[in-house]
Short mmCIF file of C-alpha atoms in Angstrom, two decimals:
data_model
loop_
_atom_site.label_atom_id
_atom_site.label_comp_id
_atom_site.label_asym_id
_atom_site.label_seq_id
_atom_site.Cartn_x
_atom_site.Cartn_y
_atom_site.Cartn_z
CA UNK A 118 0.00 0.00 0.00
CA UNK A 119 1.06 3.73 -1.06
CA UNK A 120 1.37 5.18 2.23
CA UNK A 121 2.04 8.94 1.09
CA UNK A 122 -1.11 10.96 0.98
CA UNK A 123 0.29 13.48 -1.66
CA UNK A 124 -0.48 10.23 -4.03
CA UNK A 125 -4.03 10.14 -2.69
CA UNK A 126 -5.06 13.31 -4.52
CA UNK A 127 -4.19 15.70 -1.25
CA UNK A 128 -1.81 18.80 -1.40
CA UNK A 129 2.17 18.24 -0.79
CA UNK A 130 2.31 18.85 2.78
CA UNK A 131 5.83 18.84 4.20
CA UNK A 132 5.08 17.13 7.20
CA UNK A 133 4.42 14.53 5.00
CA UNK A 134 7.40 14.59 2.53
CA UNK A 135 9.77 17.22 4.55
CA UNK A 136 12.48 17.12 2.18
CA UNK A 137 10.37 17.39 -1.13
CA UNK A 138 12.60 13.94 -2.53
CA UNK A 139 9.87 13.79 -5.37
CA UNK A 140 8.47 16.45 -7.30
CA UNK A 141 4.61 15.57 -7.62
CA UNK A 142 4.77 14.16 -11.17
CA UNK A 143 7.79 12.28 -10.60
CA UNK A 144 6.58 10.44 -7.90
CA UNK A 145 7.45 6.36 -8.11
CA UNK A 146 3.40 5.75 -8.85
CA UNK A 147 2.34 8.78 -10.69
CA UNK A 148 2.82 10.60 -14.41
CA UNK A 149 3.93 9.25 -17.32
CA UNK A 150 7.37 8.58 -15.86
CA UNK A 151 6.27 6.56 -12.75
CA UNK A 152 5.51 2.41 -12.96
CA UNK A 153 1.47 1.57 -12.71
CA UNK A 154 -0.06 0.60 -10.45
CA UNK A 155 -0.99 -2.87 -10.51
CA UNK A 156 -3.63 -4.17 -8.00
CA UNK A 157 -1.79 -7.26 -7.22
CA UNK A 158 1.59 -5.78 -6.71
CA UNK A 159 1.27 -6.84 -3.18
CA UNK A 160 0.89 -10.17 -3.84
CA UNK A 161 3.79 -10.47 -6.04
CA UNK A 162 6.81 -12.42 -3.80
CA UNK A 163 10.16 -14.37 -4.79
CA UNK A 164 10.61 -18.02 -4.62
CA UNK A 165 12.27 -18.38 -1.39
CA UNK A 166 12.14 -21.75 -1.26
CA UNK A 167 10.43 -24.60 -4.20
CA UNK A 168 7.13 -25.97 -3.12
CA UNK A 169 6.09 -28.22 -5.53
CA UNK A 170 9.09 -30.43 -6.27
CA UNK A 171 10.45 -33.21 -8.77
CA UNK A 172 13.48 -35.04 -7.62
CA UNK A 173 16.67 -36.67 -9.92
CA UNK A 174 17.09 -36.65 -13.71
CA UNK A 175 19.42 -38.90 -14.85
CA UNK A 176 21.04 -38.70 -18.27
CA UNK A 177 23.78 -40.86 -20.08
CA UNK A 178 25.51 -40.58 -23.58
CA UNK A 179 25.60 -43.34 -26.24
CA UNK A 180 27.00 -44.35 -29.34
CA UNK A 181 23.96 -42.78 -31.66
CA UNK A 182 22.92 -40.29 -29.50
CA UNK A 183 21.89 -39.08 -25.51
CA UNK A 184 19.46 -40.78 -23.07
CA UNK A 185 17.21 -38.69 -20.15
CA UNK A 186 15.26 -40.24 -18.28
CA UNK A 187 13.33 -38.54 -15.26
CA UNK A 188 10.57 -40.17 -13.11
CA UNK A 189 6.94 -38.85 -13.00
CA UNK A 190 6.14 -37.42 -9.01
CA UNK A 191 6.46 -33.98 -7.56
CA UNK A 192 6.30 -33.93 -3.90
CA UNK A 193 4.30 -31.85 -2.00
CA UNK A 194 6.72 -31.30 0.74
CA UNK A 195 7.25 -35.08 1.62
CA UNK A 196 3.80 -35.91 0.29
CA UNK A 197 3.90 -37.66 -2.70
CA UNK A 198 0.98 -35.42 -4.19
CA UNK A 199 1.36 -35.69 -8.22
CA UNK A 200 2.21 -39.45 -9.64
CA UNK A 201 1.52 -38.05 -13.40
CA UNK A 202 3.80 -34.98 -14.27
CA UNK A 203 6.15 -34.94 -17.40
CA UNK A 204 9.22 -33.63 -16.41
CA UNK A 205 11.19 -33.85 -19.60
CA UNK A 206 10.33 -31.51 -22.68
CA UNK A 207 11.40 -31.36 -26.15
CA UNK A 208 13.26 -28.28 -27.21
CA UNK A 209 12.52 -28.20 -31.23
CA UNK A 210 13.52 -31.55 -32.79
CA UNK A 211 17.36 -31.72 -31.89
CA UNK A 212 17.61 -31.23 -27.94
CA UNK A 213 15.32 -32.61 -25.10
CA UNK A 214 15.73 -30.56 -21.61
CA UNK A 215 14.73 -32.78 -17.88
CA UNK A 216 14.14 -30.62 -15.00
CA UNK A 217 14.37 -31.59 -11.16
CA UNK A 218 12.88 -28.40 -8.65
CA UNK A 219 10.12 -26.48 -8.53
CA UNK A 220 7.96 -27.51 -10.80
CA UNK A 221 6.14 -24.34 -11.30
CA UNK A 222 9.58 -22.85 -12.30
CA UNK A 223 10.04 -25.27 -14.81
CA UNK A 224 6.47 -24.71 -16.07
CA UNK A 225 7.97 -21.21 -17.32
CA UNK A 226 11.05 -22.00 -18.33
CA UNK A 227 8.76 -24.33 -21.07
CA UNK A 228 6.38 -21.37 -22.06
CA UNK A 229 9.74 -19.43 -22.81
CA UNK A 230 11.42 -22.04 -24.34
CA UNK A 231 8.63 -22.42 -26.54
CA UNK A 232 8.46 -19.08 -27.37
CA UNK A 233 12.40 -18.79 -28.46
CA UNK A 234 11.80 -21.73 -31.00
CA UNK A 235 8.75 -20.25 -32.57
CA UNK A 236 10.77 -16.94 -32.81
CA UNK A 237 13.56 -18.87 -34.04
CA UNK A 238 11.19 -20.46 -36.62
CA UNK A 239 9.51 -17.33 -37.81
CA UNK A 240 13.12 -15.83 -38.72
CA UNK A 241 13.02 -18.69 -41.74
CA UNK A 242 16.12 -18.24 -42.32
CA UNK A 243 17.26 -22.15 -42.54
CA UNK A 244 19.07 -22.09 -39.10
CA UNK A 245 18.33 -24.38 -36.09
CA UNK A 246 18.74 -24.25 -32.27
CA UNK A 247 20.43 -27.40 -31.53
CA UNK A 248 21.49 -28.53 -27.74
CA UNK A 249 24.46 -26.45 -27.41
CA UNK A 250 22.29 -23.05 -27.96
CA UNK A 251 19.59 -24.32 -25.48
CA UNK A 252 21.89 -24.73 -22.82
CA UNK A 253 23.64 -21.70 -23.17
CA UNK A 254 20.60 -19.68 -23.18
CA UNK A 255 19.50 -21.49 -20.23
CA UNK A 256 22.62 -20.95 -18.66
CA UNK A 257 22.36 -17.01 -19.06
CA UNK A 258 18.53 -17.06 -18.18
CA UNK A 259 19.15 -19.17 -14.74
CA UNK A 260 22.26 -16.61 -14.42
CA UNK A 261 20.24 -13.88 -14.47
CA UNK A 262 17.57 -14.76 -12.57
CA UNK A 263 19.87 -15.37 -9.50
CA UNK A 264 21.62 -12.62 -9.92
CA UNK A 265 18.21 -10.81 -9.53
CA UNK A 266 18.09 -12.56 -6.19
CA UNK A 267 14.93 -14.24 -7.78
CA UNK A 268 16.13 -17.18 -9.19
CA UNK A 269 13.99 -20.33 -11.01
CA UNK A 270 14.28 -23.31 -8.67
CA UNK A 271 15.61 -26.09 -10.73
CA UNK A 272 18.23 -28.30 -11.65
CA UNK A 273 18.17 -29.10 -15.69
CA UNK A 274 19.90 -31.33 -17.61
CA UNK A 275 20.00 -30.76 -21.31
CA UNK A 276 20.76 -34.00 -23.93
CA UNK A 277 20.86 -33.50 -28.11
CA UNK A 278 21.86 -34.34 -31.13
CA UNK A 279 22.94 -32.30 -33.95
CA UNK A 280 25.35 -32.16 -36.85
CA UNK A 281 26.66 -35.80 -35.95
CA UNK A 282 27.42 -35.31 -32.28
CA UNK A 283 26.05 -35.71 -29.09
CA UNK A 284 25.61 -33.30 -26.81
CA UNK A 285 24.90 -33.10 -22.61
CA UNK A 286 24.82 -30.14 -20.36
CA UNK A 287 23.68 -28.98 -16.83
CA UNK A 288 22.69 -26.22 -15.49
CA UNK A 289 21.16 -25.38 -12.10
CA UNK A 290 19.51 -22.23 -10.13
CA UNK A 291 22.84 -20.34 -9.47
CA UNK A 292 24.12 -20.59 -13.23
CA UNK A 293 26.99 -23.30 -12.46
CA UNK A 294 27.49 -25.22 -15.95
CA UNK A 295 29.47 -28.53 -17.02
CA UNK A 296 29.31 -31.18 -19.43
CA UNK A 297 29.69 -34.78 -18.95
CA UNK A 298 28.98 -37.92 -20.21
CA UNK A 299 26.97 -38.72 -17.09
CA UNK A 300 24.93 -36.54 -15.63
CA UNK A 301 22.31 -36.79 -12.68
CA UNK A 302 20.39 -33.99 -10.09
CA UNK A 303 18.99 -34.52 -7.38
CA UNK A 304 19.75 -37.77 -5.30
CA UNK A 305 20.90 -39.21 -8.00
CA UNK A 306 24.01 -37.01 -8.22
CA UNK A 307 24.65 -38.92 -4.94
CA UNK A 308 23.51 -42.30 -5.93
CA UNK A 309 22.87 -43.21 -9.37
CA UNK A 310 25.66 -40.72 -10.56
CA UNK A 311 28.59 -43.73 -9.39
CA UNK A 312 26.30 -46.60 -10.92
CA UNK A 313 26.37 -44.42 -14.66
CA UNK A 314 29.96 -43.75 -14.34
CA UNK A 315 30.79 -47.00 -13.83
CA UNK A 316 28.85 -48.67 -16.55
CA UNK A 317 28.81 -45.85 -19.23
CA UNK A 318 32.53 -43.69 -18.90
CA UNK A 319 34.46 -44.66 -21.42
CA UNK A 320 32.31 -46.74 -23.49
CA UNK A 321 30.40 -43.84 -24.61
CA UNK A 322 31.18 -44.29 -28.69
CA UNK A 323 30.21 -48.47 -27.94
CA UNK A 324 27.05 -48.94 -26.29
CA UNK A 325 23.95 -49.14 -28.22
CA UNK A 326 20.38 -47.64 -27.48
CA UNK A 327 19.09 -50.97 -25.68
CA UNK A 328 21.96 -51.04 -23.06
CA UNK A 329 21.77 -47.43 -22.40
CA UNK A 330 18.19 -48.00 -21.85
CA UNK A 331 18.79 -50.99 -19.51
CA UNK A 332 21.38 -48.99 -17.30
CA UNK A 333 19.36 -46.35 -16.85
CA UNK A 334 16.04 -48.47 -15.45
CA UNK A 335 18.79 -50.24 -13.30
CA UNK A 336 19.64 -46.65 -11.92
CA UNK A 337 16.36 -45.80 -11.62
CA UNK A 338 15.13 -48.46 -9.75
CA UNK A 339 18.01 -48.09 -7.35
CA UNK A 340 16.54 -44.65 -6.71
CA UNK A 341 13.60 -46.04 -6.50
CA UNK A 342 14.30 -47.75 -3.18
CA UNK A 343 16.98 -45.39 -1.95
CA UNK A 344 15.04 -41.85 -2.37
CA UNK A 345 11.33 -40.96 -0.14
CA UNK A 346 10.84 -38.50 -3.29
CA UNK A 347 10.77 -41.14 -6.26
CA UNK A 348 7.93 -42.90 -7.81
CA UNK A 349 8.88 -46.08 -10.13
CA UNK A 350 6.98 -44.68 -12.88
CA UNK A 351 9.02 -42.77 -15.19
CA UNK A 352 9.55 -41.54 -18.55
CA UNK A 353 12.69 -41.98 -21.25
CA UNK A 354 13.80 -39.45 -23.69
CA UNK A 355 15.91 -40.90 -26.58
CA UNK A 356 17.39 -38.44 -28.92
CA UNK A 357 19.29 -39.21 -31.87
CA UNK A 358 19.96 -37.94 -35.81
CA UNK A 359 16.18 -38.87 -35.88
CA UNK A 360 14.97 -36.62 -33.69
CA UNK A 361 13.59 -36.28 -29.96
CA UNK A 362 11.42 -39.52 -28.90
CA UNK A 363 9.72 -38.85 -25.23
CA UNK A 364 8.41 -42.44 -24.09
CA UNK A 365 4.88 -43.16 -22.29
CA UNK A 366 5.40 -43.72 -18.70
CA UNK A 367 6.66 -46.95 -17.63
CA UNK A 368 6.19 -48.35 -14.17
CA UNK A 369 9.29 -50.29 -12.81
CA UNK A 370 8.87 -54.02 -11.21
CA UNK A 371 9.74 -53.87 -7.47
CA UNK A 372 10.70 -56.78 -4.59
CA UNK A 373 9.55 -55.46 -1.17
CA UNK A 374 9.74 -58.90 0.70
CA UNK A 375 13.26 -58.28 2.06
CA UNK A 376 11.61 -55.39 4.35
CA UNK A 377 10.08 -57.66 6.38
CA UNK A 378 13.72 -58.86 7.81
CA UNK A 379 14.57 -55.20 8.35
CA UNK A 380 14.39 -53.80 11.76
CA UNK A 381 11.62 -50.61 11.89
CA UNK A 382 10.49 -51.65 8.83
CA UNK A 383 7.93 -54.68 8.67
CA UNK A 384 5.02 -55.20 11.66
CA UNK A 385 4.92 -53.53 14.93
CA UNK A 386 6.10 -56.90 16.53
CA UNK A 387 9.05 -55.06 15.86
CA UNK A 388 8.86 -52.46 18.23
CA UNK A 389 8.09 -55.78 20.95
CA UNK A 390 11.31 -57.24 20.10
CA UNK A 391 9.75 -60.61 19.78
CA UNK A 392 11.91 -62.88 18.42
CA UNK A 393 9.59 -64.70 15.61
CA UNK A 394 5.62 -64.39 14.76
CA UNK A 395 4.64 -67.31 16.33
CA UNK A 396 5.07 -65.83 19.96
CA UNK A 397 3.25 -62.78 19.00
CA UNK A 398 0.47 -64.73 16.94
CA UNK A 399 -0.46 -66.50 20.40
CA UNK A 400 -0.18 -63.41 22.26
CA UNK A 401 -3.08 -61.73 20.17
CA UNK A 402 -5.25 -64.41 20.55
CA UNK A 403 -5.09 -64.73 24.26
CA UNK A 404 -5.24 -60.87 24.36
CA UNK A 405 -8.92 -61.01 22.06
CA UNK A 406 -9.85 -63.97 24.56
CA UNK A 407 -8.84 -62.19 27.30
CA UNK A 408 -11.07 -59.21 26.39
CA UNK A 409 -13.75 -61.21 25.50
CA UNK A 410 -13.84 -62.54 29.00
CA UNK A 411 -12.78 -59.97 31.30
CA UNK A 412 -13.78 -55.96 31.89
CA UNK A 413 -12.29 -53.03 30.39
CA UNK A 414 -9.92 -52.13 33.59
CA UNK A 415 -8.34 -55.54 33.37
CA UNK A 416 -7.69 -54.78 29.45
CA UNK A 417 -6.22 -51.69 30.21
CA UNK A 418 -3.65 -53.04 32.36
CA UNK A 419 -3.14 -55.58 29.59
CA UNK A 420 -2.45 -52.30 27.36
CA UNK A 421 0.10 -51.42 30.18
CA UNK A 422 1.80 -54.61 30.02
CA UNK A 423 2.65 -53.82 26.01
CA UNK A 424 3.84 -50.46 27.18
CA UNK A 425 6.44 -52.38 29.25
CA UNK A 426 7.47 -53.99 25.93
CA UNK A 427 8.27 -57.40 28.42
CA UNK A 428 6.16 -60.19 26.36
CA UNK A 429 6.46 -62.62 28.63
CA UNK A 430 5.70 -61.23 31.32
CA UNK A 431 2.17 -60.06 29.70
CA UNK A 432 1.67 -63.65 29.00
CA UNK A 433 2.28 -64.82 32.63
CA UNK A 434 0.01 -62.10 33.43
CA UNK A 435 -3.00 -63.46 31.20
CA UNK A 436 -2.38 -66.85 32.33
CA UNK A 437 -4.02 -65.72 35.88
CA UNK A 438 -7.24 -66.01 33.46
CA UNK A 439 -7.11 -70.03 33.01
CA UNK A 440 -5.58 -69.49 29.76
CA UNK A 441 -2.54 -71.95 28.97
CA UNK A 442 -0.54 -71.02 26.55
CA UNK A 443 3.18 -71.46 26.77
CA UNK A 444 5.44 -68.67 25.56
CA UNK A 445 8.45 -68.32 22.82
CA UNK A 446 11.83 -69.12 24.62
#
């Protein structure tokens, strides 16, 4: 709100504006010289922080081209809230761009990528924008956002093809750029970033388009089961002297059974430290026959017993009820 009351239609007052720092029609909201005003103005803010979020994009370089491959959740915070966003986008038909961060950022950097190639295209001039261009636009665009203190949240990875080479970038929400054959965000810089190394670096010019595909599921999947903010649904981007292929999303087999052996992780006879299901089997049925017999006081101290976390000494206790039952050693 404009709290000066010589831009409210009232007479310059110097008890107002003592030292007369704008002449009327220069004030910052008034003449032809001043910015409108705009209604919403208050409600216009900087991203402090990315709400909506997508995590790792992972991308890898082969013989005939460049493979991205991104999964299909943003996260709500640490709810997993949208299980059917596309986070990879086609940048004219040589370069394919996959974003991890806000995803509302990444919405506009889209719209304006979209507008640059229809510019591009309405020049008709016979000229292109192949990977390398994308990226360094990107690259000054991320630049100067941040250096407006108002930077766009993401992470981006950007894969091509174009005049018989490959091409992979990054770029992230400060401007800091590098090319590799490898390339994750996210977790994955942490986790899937040693598994693509390991399999891809050096054999970049020898693997074809079915083993690049393979090692990146593998990495995904590993992410998968390592990362709270991945989904096993994802999408692949292939591009190669063809053009820019986006896949439909895929969902990923998983194996869950090993859980059960982990500590914290399978049921709450965990928490009892009972040393098989069989003991713990025996103590809910005398518990339910217990109830069934007895009144509520007598199953609360029951309920007090499993505080203790001491199962056989709850079962000792329900044996005063005529119950036999003989306890796990």
């Amino acid at each position: 709100m404009d709290h000066f009351p010589t831009n409210w239609g009232r007479p310059r007052n110097e008890s107002v504006d003592l030292y007369n720092t704008y002449p009327l029609h220069l004030r910052p909201d008034n003449g032809p010289y001043g910015r409108p005003k705009d209604s919403f103005e208050e409600g216009v803010q900087r991203t402090r922080q990315p709400i909506v979020t997508g995590t790792s994009v992972l991308a890898i370089k082969f013989k005939d081209g460049v493979i991205v491959a991104a999964d299909n959740l943003a996260s709500y915070g640490s709810l997993a809230r949208f299980k059917d966003i596309q986070r990879l986008h086609a940048v004219g038909t040589h370069t394919v761009i996959g974003a991890g961060g806000d995803m509302s950022d990444f919405q506009h950097i889209q719209h304006d990528l979209d507008s640059l190639i229809i510019s591009e295209f309405s020049e008709a001039d016979g000229h292109t924008l192949g990977p390398a261009e994308i990226y360094e636009y990107l690259s000054q665009v991320l630049y100067a956002r941040r250096s407006k203190m108002n930077p766009l949240w993401n992470s981006i990875l950007v894969g091509g093809w174009k005049d018989g080479k490959s091409f992979l970038g990054y770029v992230d929400l400060i401007g800091t750029t590098y090319s590799a054959s490898t390339l994750a965000t996210g977790y994955g810089a942490y986790i899937a970033q040693p598994l693509l190394r390991k399999a891809v670096e050096g054999r970049e010019h020898e693997l074809t388009e079915e083993e690049a595909v393979k090692i990146v599921e593998e990495s995904l999947k590993v992410l998968f089961y390592r990362d709270a903010r991945s989904l096993n649904k994802y999408q692949i981007a292939i591009v190669t002297e063809k053009g820019v292929s986006i896949s439909d999303s895929r969902v990923a087999p998983t194996e869950w059974a090993f859980a059960e052996g982990i500590r914290g992780y399978g049921q709450a006879r965990g928490a009892l430290d009972i040393p098989d299901s069989k003991g713990f089997d025996d103590f809910i049925t005398l518990f339910e026959q217990m109830i069934n017999m007895r009144a509520p006081l007598e199953a609360e101290q029951a309920y007090a017993q499993i505080g203790s976390q001491d199962l056989k000494g709850m079962l000792q206790w329900l044996q005063g009820y005529s119950v036999s039952i003989k306890p796990n050693a």
